Short mmCIF file of C-alpha atoms in Angstrom, two decimals:
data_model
loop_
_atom_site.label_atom_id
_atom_site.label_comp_id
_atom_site.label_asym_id
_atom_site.label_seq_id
_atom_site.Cartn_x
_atom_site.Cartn_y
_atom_site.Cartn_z
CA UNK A 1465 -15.42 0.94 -23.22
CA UNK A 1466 -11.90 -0.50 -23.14
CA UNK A 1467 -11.38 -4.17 -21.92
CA UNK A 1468 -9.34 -4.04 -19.19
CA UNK A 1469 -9.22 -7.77 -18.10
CA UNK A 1470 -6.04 -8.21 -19.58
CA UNK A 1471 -4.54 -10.80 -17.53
CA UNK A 1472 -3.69 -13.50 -20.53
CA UNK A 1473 -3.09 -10.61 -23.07
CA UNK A 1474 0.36 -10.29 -25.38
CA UNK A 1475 2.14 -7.53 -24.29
CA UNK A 1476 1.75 -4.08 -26.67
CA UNK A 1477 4.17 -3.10 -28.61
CA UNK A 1478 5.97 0.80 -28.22
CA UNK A 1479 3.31 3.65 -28.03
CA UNK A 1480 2.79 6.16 -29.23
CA UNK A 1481 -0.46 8.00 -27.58
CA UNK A 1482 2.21 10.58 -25.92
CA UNK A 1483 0.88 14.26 -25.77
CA UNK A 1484 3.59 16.77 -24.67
CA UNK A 1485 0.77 19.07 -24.03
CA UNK A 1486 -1.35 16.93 -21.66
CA UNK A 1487 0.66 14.26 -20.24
CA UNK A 1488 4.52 14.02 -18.29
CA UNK A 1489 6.53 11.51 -19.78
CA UNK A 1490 8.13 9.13 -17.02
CA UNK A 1491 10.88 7.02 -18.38
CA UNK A 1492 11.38 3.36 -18.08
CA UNK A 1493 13.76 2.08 -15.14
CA UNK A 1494 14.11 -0.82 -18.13
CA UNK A 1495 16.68 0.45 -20.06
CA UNK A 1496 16.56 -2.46 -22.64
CA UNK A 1497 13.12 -1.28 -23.36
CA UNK A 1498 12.03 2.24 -23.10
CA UNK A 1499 9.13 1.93 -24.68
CA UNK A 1500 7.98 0.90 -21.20
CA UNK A 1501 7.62 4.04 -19.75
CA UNK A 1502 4.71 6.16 -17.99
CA UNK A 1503 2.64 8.76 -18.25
CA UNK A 1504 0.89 11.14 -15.52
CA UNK A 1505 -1.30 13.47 -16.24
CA UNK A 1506 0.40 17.54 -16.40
CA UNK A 1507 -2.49 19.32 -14.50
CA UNK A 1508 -3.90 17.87 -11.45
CA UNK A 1509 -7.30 18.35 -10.29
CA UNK A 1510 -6.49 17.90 -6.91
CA UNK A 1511 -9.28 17.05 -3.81
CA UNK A 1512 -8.42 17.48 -0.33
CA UNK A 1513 -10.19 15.45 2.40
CA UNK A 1514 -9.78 16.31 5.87
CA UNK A 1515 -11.40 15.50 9.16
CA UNK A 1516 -10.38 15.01 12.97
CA UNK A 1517 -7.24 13.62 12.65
CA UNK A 1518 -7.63 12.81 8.79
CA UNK A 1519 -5.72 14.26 5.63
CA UNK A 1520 -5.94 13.34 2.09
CA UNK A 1521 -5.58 14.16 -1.09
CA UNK A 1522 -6.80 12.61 -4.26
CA UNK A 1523 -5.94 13.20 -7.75
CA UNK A 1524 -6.46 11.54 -11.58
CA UNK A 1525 -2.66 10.36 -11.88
CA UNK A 1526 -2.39 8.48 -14.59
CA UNK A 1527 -3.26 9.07 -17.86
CA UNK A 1528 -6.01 6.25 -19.22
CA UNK A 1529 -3.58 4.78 -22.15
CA UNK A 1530 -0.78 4.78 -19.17
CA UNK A 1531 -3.13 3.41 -16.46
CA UNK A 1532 -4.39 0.31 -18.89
CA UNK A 1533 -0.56 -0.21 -20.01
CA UNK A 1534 0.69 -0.26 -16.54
CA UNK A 1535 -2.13 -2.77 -15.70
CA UNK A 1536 -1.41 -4.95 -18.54
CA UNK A 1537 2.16 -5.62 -17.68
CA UNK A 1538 1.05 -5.77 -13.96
CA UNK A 1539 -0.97 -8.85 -15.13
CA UNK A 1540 2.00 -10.38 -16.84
CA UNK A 1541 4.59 -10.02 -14.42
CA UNK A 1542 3.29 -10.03 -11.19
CA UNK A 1543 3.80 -13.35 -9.05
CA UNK A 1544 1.11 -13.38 -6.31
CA UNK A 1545 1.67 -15.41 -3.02
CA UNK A 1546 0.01 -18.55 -2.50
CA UNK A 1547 -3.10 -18.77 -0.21
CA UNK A 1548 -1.11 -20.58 2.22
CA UNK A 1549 1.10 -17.89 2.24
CA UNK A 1550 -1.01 -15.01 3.22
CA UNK A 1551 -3.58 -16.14 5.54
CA UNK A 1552 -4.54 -13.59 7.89
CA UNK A 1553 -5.23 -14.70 11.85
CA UNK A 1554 -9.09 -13.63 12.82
CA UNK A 1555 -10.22 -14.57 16.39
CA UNK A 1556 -7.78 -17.17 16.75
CA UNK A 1557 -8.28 -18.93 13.08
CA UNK A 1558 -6.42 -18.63 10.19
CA UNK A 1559 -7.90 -17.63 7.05
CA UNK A 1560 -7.26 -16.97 3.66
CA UNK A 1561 -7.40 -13.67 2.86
CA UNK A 1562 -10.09 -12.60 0.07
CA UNK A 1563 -7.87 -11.25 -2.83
CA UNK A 1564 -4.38 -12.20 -4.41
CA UNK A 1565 -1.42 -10.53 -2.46
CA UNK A 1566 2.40 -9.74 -3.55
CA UNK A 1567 4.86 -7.21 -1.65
CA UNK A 1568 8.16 -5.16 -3.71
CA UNK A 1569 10.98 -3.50 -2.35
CA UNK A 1570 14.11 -2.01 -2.25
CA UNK A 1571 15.82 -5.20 -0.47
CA UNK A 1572 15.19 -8.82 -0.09
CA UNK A 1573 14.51 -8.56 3.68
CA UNK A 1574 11.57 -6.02 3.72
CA UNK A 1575 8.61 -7.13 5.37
CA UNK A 1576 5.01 -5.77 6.38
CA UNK A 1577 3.34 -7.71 9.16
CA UNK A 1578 -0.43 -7.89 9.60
CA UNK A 1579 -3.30 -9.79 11.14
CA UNK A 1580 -0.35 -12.32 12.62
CA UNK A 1581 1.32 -13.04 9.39
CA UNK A 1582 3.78 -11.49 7.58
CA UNK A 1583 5.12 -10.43 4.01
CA UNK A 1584 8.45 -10.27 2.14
CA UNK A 1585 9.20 -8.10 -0.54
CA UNK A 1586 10.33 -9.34 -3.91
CA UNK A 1587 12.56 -6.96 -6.45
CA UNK A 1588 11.13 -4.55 -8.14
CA UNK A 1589 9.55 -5.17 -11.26
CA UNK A 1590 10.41 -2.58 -13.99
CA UNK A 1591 6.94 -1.29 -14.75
CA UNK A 1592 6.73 -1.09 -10.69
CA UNK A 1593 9.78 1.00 -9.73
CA UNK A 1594 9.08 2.96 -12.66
CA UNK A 1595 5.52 3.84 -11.08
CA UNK A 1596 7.00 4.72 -7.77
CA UNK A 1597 9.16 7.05 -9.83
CA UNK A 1598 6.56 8.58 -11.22
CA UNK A 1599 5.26 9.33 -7.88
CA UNK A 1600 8.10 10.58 -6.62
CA UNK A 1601 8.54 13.03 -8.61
CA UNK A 1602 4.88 13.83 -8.72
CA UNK A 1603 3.86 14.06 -5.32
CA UNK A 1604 7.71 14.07 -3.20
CA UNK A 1605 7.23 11.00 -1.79
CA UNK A 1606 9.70 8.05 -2.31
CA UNK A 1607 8.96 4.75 -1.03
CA UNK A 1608 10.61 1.65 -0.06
CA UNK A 1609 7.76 -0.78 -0.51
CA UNK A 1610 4.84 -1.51 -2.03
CA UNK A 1611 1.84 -4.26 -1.68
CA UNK A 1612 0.03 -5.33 -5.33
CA UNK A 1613 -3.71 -6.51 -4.03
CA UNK A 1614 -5.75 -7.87 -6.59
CA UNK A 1615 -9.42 -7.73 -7.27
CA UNK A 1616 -10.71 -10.35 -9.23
CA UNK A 1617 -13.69 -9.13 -8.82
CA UNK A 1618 -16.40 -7.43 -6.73
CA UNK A 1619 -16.55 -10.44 -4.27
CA UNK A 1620 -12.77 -9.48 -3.17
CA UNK A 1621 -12.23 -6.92 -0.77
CA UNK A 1622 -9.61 -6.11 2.18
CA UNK A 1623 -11.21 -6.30 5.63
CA UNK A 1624 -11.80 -2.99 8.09
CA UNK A 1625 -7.96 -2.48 9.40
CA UNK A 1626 -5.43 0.02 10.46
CA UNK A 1627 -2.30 0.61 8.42
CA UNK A 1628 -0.79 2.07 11.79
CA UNK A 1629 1.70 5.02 11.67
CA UNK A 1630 4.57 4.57 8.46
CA UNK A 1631 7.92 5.36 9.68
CA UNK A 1632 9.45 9.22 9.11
CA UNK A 1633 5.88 10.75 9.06
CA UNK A 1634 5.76 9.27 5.61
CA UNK A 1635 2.36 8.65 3.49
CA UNK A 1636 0.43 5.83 2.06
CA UNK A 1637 -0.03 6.55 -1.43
CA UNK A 1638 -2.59 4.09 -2.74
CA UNK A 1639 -2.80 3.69 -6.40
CA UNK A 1640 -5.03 1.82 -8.04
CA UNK A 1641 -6.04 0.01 -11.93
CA UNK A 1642 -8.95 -1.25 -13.60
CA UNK A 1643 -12.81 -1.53 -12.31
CA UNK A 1644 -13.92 1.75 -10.13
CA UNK A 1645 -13.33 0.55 -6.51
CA UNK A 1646 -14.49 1.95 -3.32
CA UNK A 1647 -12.62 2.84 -0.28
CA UNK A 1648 -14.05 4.06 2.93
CA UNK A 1649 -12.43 5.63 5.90
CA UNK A 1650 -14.04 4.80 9.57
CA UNK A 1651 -13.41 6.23 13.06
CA UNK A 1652 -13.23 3.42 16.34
CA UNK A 1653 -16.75 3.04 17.05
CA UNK A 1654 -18.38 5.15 14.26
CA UNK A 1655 -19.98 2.79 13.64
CA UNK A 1656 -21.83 1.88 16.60
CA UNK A 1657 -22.49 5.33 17.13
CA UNK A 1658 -24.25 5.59 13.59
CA UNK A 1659 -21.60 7.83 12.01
CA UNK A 1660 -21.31 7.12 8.32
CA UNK A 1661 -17.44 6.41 7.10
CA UNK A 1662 -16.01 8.47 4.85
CA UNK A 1663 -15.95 6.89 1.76
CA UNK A 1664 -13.44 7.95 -1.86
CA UNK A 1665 -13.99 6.37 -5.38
CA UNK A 1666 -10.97 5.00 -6.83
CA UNK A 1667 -10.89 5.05 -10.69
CA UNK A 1668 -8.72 3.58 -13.49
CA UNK A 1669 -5.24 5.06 -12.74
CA UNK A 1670 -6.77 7.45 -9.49
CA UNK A 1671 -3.93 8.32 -6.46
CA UNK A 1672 -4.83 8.86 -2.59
CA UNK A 1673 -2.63 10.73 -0.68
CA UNK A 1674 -3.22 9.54 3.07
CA UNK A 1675 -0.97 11.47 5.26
CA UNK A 1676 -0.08 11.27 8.84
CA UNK A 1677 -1.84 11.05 11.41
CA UNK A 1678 -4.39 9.56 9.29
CA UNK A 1679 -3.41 5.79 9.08
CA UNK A 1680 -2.94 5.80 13.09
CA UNK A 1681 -6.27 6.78 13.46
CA UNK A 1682 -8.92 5.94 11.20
CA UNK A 1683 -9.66 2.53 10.05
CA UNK A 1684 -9.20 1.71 6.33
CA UNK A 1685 -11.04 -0.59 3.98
CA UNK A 1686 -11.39 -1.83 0.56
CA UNK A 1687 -15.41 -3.20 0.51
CA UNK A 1688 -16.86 -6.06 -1.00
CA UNK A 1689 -19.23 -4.78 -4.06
CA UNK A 1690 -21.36 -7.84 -5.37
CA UNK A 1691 -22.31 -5.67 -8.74
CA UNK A 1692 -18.65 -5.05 -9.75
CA UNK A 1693 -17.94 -7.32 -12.23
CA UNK A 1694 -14.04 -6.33 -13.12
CA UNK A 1695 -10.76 -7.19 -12.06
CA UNK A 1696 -9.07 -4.39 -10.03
CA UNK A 1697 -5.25 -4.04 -8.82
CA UNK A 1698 -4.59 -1.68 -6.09
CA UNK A 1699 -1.02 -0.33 -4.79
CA UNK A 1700 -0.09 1.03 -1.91
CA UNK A 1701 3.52 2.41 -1.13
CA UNK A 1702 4.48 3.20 1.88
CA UNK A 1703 8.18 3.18 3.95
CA UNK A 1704 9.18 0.32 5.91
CA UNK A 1705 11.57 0.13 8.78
CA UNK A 1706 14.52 -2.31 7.44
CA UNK A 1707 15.70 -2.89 10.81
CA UNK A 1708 12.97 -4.26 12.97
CA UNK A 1709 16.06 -6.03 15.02
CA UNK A 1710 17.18 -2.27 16.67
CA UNK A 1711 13.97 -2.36 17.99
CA UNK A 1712 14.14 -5.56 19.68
CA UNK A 1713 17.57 -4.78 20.82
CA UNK A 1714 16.39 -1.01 22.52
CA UNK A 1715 14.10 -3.16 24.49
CA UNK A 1716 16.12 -5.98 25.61
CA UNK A 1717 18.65 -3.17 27.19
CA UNK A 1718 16.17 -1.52 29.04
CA UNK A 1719 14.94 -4.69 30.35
CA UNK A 1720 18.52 -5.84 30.78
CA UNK A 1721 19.18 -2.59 33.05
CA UNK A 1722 15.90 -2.51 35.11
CA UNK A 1723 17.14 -5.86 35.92
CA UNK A 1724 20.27 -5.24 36.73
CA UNK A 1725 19.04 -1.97 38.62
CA UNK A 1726 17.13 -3.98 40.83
CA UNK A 1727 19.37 -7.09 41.73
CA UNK A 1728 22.18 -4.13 42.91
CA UNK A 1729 19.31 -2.45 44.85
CA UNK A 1730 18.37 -5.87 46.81
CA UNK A 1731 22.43 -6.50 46.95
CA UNK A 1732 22.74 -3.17 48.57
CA UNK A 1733 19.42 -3.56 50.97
CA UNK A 1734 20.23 -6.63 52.26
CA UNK A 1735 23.84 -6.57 52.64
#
């Protein structure tokens, strides 16, 4: 079985695995080395999920060589935030969060907010935009952003949370790299109702579709698994809103007008 730990490992050199017959070729964003490019696999065996208020699809994306190449340079290029930098606010206490945490986009002044804190994208890297390429043009979806989580092993996990509603009715597509990861899928109080979440293996180079209104209303979470001993990286693209402000505006002129509204009404009343 392939070593995929490949954190400290020397970049490879042009490939040369292609197969026409199998694979898509997906070419490099870096044009000073288009060697770097992708490959997804040409025939999908695709797996829809569905339940009340849940749709997804899941599908072998990558092709192994691809997945393990795209992963390598992942390890090499990515710069993860600092723990101080991506604490998470649980019952009033900050914490740091249980896995290594970067966010990419289109400009300098995306962010994603969760759990009280909040993250900014960095550029693209090459190997990254060239992914969301790749799905693009796979699946229809383009994407503005996209968080890198990483699994260093087993013991890392992300926490039961809701990924609310994307913007546009867009997707999640969650992508993920290395050591078979689970991810499970709850309803509010399945659990204290003894309803079992639904739960989707994630392999080396595997793609979930998660389309709306699934993120509004089922729970997602990436569980701790003591006997997993490998590093993991998972992706997730999905559209952010670059202009939080408009939304702050709409509601400081409503406010402004109900208040204005009701000083003329007491004006008129009284005088």
């Amino acid at each position: 079985m392939e070593n995929i730990n490949t954190r400290h490992r020397k970049l490879s050199p042009p490939r040369d695995w292609f197969n026409e017959l199998t694979m898509i070729r997906h070419a490099s964003v870096d044009e000073d080395d288009p060697s770097l490019f992708l490959a997804t696999n040409r025939s999908f065996r695709l797996r829809r999920l569905s339940d009340d208020h849940l749709h997804m699809e899941y599908m072998r994306l990558l092709n192994v060589q691809s997945a393990s190449a795209l992963l390598q340079n992942l390890e090499s290029q990515v710069r993860y935030l600092p723990p101080e930098l991506s604490q998470v606010k649980i019952r009033g206490e900050w914490r740091n969060i249980p896995r290594e945490v970067a966010a990419y986009g289109d400009e300098d002044h995306l962010t994603r907010e969760f759990s009280g804190t909040s993250i900014s994208a960095q550029p693209w890297l090459s190997m990254l935009a060239t992914l969301r390429n790749a799905v693009a043009q796979r699946l229809g979806h383009m994407f503005n952003f996209a968080i890198v989580n990483r699994f260093v092993d087993g013991k890392c996990g992300i926490g039961t949370h809701k990924e609310g509603q994307p913007p546009h009715d867009s997707p999640l597509v969650i992508v993920t790299l290395g050591s078979r990861r689970n991810i499970t899928f709850t309803r509010e109080h399945a659990r204290s109702r003894g309803v079992d979440p639904l739960r989707v293996q994630m392999y080396h180079g595997s793609c979930l579709v998660v389309k709306p209104p699934t993120p509004a209303n089922w729970y997602l979470e990436f569980p701790k698994d003591q006997f997993n001993k490998g590093v993991a990286i998972a992706i997730i693209f999905q559209n952010v809103s670059d202009r939080p402000l408009d939304v702050i505006c709409i509601f400081y002129f409503f406010y402004l007008c109900i208040y204005l509204i009701f000083y003329l009404f007491i004006y008129l009343f009284i005088y």
